[in-house]
Amino acid sequence: MAKIKLMSHLVAGYPTDELSLTAARALVDGGADILEIQLAFSDPSADGPAIQGACTTVLNRGYKSADGLSLIKKIHDEFPKIPIYLMSYGSLVFTPGVKNFCKRAADSGVSGMIIPDLPFDFDEGLTAACRENGMENIPVASPSMSEERLNKMANAGFKYIYAALRTGITGTDTTIDQGTIDFIKKVAQGGSLVYGGFGISKGEQSKALAPYVEGVVAGSVFVRTISANCGDKDALYKAVKEKALELTGQA
């Protein structure tokens, strides 16, 4: 079977900058094609307990967006060919000014933005600011969206759309069934390439999903793996790399 394209998730600075960098290296060495790097936020609406806990740990260190962007730059400099998508929430982008934030992100090596709580059609100028800085805005489609709204998003001309494969929060298992596949097809109907994720933690799920998406997204599973091994840098690297190999179908 061909290698599965994987977008993997990190919380910048979790549990430390050094271990974040170790995890990024392990993900790339394990076959991750895209790094989705989250800037910690105090009140995330879509994140499950693993990612919320990681964000709290980072914020308790006094970590700022500038620190996260600095780490992203370091990762980009080490892996210039691996796209980095920045994931966070609207207020972190809006407070310093959307244009200003997007320029800073692009200067740090970010090539795409995933901001789930900024609606695609009322995005405070995010899509335009991304375009100005050579980045893609990647909106999030949810199964709870009305048919009409989903059609509007699918036909709005986005290069990529992130399909959250079920409602609720990340981190609990998702079953890939006919309903999932039908939803992905609706998201893709306007020609956008679809990344599919939410609750993907095992190789079998990844294999079931891969034929229908541009890339499989896995987040909480990597944050949990990092949490379980954060006392030992070598163990963390090995565990994260092994999980990436499993999810890319190479294990």
Tab-separated table of C-alpha atoms in Angstrom, residues 9-249:
chain	number	residue	atom	x	y	z
A	9	HIS	CA	-0.467	18.043	15.364
A	10	LEU	CA	1.829	19.670	17.918
A	11	VAL	CA	1.150	22.299	20.561
A	12	ALA	CA	4.040	24.783	20.257
A	13	GLY	CA	6.181	24.695	23.384
A	14	TYR	CA	4.634	21.542	24.873
A	15	PRO	CA	5.963	20.333	27.196
A	16	THR	CA	9.083	22.457	26.501
A	17	ASP	CA	10.508	24.032	23.361
A	18	GLU	CA	13.253	21.417	23.249
A	19	LEU	CA	10.812	18.503	23.496
A	20	SER	CA	8.476	20.165	20.961
A	21	LEU	CA	11.406	20.246	18.553
A	22	THR	CA	12.212	16.586	19.336
A	23	ALA	CA	8.579	15.667	18.611
A	24	ALA	CA	8.641	17.617	15.320
A	25	ARG	CA	11.776	15.706	14.249
A	26	ALA	CA	10.142	12.406	15.193
A	27	LEU	CA	7.008	13.256	13.203
A	28	VAL	CA	8.997	14.170	10.098
A	29	ASP	CA	11.198	11.061	10.450
A	30	GLY	CA	8.035	8.987	10.883
A	31	GLY	CA	6.653	10.257	7.574
A	32	ALA	CA	4.423	13.210	8.516
A	33	ASP	CA	3.928	15.337	5.389
A	34	ILE	CA	2.515	18.437	7.111
A	35	LEU	CA	3.028	19.774	10.626
A	36	GLU	CA	-0.046	21.429	12.125
A	37	ILE	CA	1.340	23.511	14.998
A	38	GLN	CA	-1.074	24.980	17.514
A	39	LEU	CA	-0.546	28.198	19.428
A	40	ALA	CA	-1.811	27.550	22.948
A	41	PHE	CA	-5.123	29.207	23.775
A	42	SER	CA	-6.874	29.472	27.128
A	43	ASP	CA	-10.417	28.651	26.003
A	44	PRO	CA	-10.323	26.321	22.992
A	45	SER	CA	-13.744	25.326	21.645
A	46	ALA	CA	-12.846	22.229	19.613
A	47	ASP	CA	-10.009	20.624	21.565
A	48	GLY	CA	-10.352	17.584	23.777
A	49	PRO	CA	-8.721	17.073	27.191
A	50	ALA	CA	-5.258	16.060	25.881
A	51	ILE	CA	-4.802	19.240	23.841
A	52	GLN	CA	-6.495	21.459	26.459
A	53	GLY	CA	-4.115	20.088	29.101
A	54	ALA	CA	-1.110	20.734	26.851
A	55	CYS	CA	-2.269	24.312	26.201
A	56	THR	CA	-2.696	24.930	29.950
A	57	THR	CA	0.825	23.625	30.661
A	58	VAL	CA	2.301	25.921	28.018
A	59	LEU	CA	0.322	29.002	29.081
A	60	ASN	CA	1.306	28.433	32.729
A	61	ARG	CA	4.903	28.963	31.605
A	62	GLY	CA	3.944	32.451	30.404
A	63	TYR	CA	4.265	31.358	26.764
A	64	LYS	CA	3.212	33.962	24.190
A	65	SER	CA	2.304	33.831	20.495
A	66	ALA	CA	5.735	35.314	19.724
A	67	ASP	CA	7.388	32.349	21.481
A	68	GLY	CA	5.296	29.920	19.429
A	69	LEU	CA	6.157	31.698	16.172
A	70	SER	CA	9.829	31.651	17.102
A	71	LEU	CA	9.663	27.868	17.621
A	72	ILE	CA	7.786	27.463	14.310
A	73	LYS	CA	10.592	29.392	12.570
A	74	LYS	CA	13.158	27.050	14.098
A	75	ILE	CA	11.225	23.996	12.866
A	76	HIS	CA	10.747	25.557	9.418
A	77	ASP	CA	14.458	26.352	9.143
A	78	GLU	CA	15.281	22.725	9.940
A	79	PHE	CA	12.622	21.267	7.612
A	80	PRO	CA	12.050	23.906	4.903
A	81	LYS	CA	10.224	21.462	2.590
A	82	ILE	CA	7.612	20.402	5.190
A	83	PRO	CA	4.537	22.672	5.090
A	84	ILE	CA	3.583	24.112	8.475
A	85	TYR	CA	-0.049	25.006	9.151
A	86	LEU	CA	-0.668	27.229	12.152
A	87	MET	CA	-3.753	26.297	14.152
A	88	SER	CA	-5.238	28.564	16.783
A	89	TYR	CA	-8.317	30.601	17.635
A	90	GLY	CA	-9.664	33.888	16.351
A	91	SER	CA	-8.797	36.195	19.235
A	92	LEU	CA	-5.064	35.396	18.991
A	93	VAL	CA	-5.165	36.432	15.337
A	94	PHE	CA	-7.592	39.337	15.708
A	95	THR	CA	-6.046	41.061	18.774
A	96	PRO	CA	-2.703	42.019	17.151
A	97	GLY	CA	-4.510	42.697	13.848
A	98	VAL	CA	-5.227	40.029	11.242
A	99	LYS	CA	-2.873	41.483	8.608
A	100	ASN	CA	-0.070	41.954	11.107
A	101	PHE	CA	-0.479	38.438	12.523
A	102	CYS	CA	-0.561	36.816	9.074
A	103	LYS	CA	2.617	38.614	8.042
A	104	ARG	CA	4.382	37.447	11.213
A	105	ALA	CA	3.163	33.878	10.649
A	106	ALA	CA	4.320	33.853	7.020
A	107	ASP	CA	7.707	35.304	8.037
A	108	SER	CA	8.035	32.406	10.506
A	109	GLY	CA	7.541	29.832	7.743
A	110	VAL	CA	3.798	29.158	8.027
A	111	SER	CA	2.076	28.224	4.747
A	112	GLY	CA	-1.500	27.715	5.963
A	113	MET	CA	-3.811	28.894	8.746
A	114	ILE	CA	-6.496	26.804	10.491
A	115	ILE	CA	-8.637	29.012	12.732
A	116	PRO	CA	-11.771	26.952	13.499
A	117	ASP	CA	-13.799	29.663	15.233
A	118	LEU	CA	-13.517	32.214	12.380
A	119	PRO	CA	-16.404	31.393	9.986
A	120	PHE	CA	-15.268	31.112	6.367
A	121	ASP	CA	-17.644	33.860	5.202
A	122	PHE	CA	-17.095	36.258	8.152
A	123	ASP	CA	-13.400	35.729	8.697
A	124	GLU	CA	-12.315	39.279	9.657
A	125	GLY	CA	-10.176	39.447	6.490
A	126	LEU	CA	-8.200	36.272	7.236
A	127	THR	CA	-8.488	34.745	3.742
A	128	ALA	CA	-7.351	37.987	2.083
A	129	ALA	CA	-4.469	38.447	4.552
A	130	CYS	CA	-3.360	34.852	4.000
A	131	ARG	CA	-3.402	35.380	0.242
A	132	GLU	CA	-1.352	38.578	0.545
A	133	ASN	CA	1.305	36.620	2.429
A	134	GLY	CA	1.408	33.516	0.233
A	135	MET	CA	-0.543	31.351	2.691
A	136	GLU	CA	-3.792	29.371	2.469
A	137	ASN	CA	-6.699	29.891	4.836
A	138	ILE	CA	-8.057	26.402	5.555
A	139	PRO	CA	-11.618	26.585	6.896
A	140	VAL	CA	-13.138	23.809	9.001
A	141	ALA	CA	-16.254	21.955	7.823
A	142	SER	CA	-18.361	20.161	10.410
A	143	PRO	CA	-21.113	17.532	9.975
A	144	SER	CA	-23.428	19.804	11.984
A	145	MET	CA	-23.364	22.484	9.258
A	146	SER	CA	-26.550	22.925	7.258
A	147	GLU	CA	-26.567	21.544	3.714
A	148	GLU	CA	-26.832	25.070	2.345
A	149	ARG	CA	-23.855	26.371	4.334
A	150	LEU	CA	-21.730	23.335	3.513
A	151	ASN	CA	-22.458	23.852	-0.207
A	152	LYS	CA	-21.478	27.514	0.122
A	153	MET	CA	-18.140	26.608	1.777
A	154	ALA	CA	-17.428	23.816	-0.704
A	155	ASN	CA	-17.912	26.207	-3.608
A	156	ALA	CA	-16.117	29.238	-2.136
A	157	GLY	CA	-12.826	28.500	-3.922
A	158	PHE	CA	-10.666	27.341	-1.012
A	159	LYS	CA	-7.697	25.198	-2.058
A	160	TYR	CA	-8.044	23.080	1.098
A	161	ILE	CA	-10.825	22.418	3.588
A	162	TYR	CA	-10.382	20.616	6.885
A	163	ALA	CA	-13.293	18.205	7.412
A	164	ALA	CA	-13.914	17.539	11.103
A	165	LEU	CA	-15.326	14.040	10.768
A	166	ARG	CA	-17.794	14.369	13.601
A	167	THR	CA	-19.192	16.990	15.945
A	168	GLY	CA	-17.897	17.568	19.464
A	169	ILE	CA	-14.279	17.741	20.588
A	170	THR	CA	-11.112	16.069	19.394
A	171	GLY	CA	-9.519	13.101	21.066
A	172	THR	CA	-12.185	10.402	21.134
A	173	ASP	CA	-12.286	7.675	18.513
A	174	THR	CA	-14.088	8.210	15.221
A	175	THR	CA	-15.581	5.398	13.161
A	176	ILE	CA	-15.035	5.751	9.417
A	177	ASP	CA	-18.353	4.663	7.896
A	178	GLN	CA	-20.508	5.460	4.865
A	179	GLY	CA	-21.781	8.611	6.587
A	180	THR	CA	-18.193	9.830	6.982
A	181	ILE	CA	-17.441	9.172	3.313
A	182	ASP	CA	-20.637	10.916	2.163
A	183	PHE	CA	-19.744	13.958	4.267
A	184	ILE	CA	-16.215	14.125	2.799
A	185	LYS	CA	-17.670	13.951	-0.730
A	186	LYS	CA	-19.975	16.898	0.038
A	187	VAL	CA	-17.010	18.923	1.344
A	188	ALA	CA	-15.014	18.093	-1.817
A	189	GLN	CA	-17.834	18.797	-4.305
A	190	GLY	CA	-16.504	22.250	-5.298
A	191	GLY	CA	-13.001	20.984	-6.055
A	192	SER	CA	-11.283	21.758	-2.725
A	193	LEU	CA	-8.781	19.202	-1.449
A	194	VAL	CA	-9.987	17.775	1.851
A	195	TYR	CA	-8.009	16.992	4.983
A	196	GLY	CA	-9.944	14.660	7.266
A	197	GLY	CA	-9.486	14.296	10.992
A	198	PHE	CA	-10.921	14.286	14.535
A	199	GLY	CA	-10.387	11.168	16.615
A	200	ILE	CA	-7.870	9.441	14.331
A	201	SER	CA	-5.438	7.466	16.484
A	202	LYS	CA	-4.911	4.069	14.858
A	203	GLY	CA	-3.461	2.777	11.609
A	204	GLU	CA	-6.724	0.988	10.687
A	205	GLN	CA	-8.654	4.290	10.838
A	206	SER	CA	-5.984	6.003	8.781
A	207	LYS	CA	-6.103	3.274	6.110
A	208	ALA	CA	-9.915	3.417	5.982
A	209	LEU	CA	-9.927	7.195	5.576
A	210	ALA	CA	-6.945	7.707	3.247
A	211	PRO	CA	-8.627	6.869	-0.104
A	212	TYR	CA	-11.174	9.669	0.389
A	213	VAL	CA	-8.984	12.578	1.527
A	214	GLU	CA	-5.966	14.621	0.488
A	215	GLY	CA	-4.446	13.884	3.893
A	216	VAL	CA	-5.329	12.248	7.200
A	217	VAL	CA	-5.153	14.506	10.261
A	218	ALA	CA	-4.103	13.172	13.685
A	219	GLY	CA	-3.762	15.399	16.724
A	220	SER	CA	-4.696	14.281	20.211
A	221	VAL	CA	-2.985	10.917	19.743
A	222	PHE	CA	0.378	12.658	19.310
A	223	VAL	CA	-0.218	15.021	22.234
A	224	ARG	CA	-1.070	12.009	24.439
A	225	THR	CA	2.059	10.197	23.215
A	226	ILE	CA	4.205	13.245	24.022
A	227	SER	CA	2.580	13.550	27.473
A	228	ALA	CA	3.237	9.882	28.251
A	229	ASN	CA	6.927	10.179	27.363
A	230	CYS	CA	7.834	13.733	28.345
A	231	GLY	CA	10.285	12.587	31.035
A	232	ASP	CA	12.622	10.958	28.517
A	233	LYS	CA	13.647	12.692	25.288
A	234	ASP	CA	14.748	9.469	23.535
A	235	ALA	CA	11.573	7.615	24.528
A	236	LEU	CA	9.468	10.546	23.317
A	237	TYR	CA	11.224	10.584	19.934
A	238	LYS	CA	10.816	6.814	19.514
A	239	ALA	CA	7.134	6.704	20.555
A	240	VAL	CA	6.112	9.668	18.382
A	241	LYS	CA	8.006	8.333	15.362
A	242	GLU	CA	6.434	4.855	15.781
A	243	LYS	CA	2.922	6.328	15.938
A	244	ALA	CA	3.612	8.431	12.813
A	245	LEU	CA	4.882	5.322	10.990
A	246	GLU	CA	1.697	3.480	12.008
A	247	LEU	CA	-0.588	6.257	10.817
A	248	THR	CA	1.239	6.662	7.504
A	249	GLY	CA	0.911	2.899	6.872
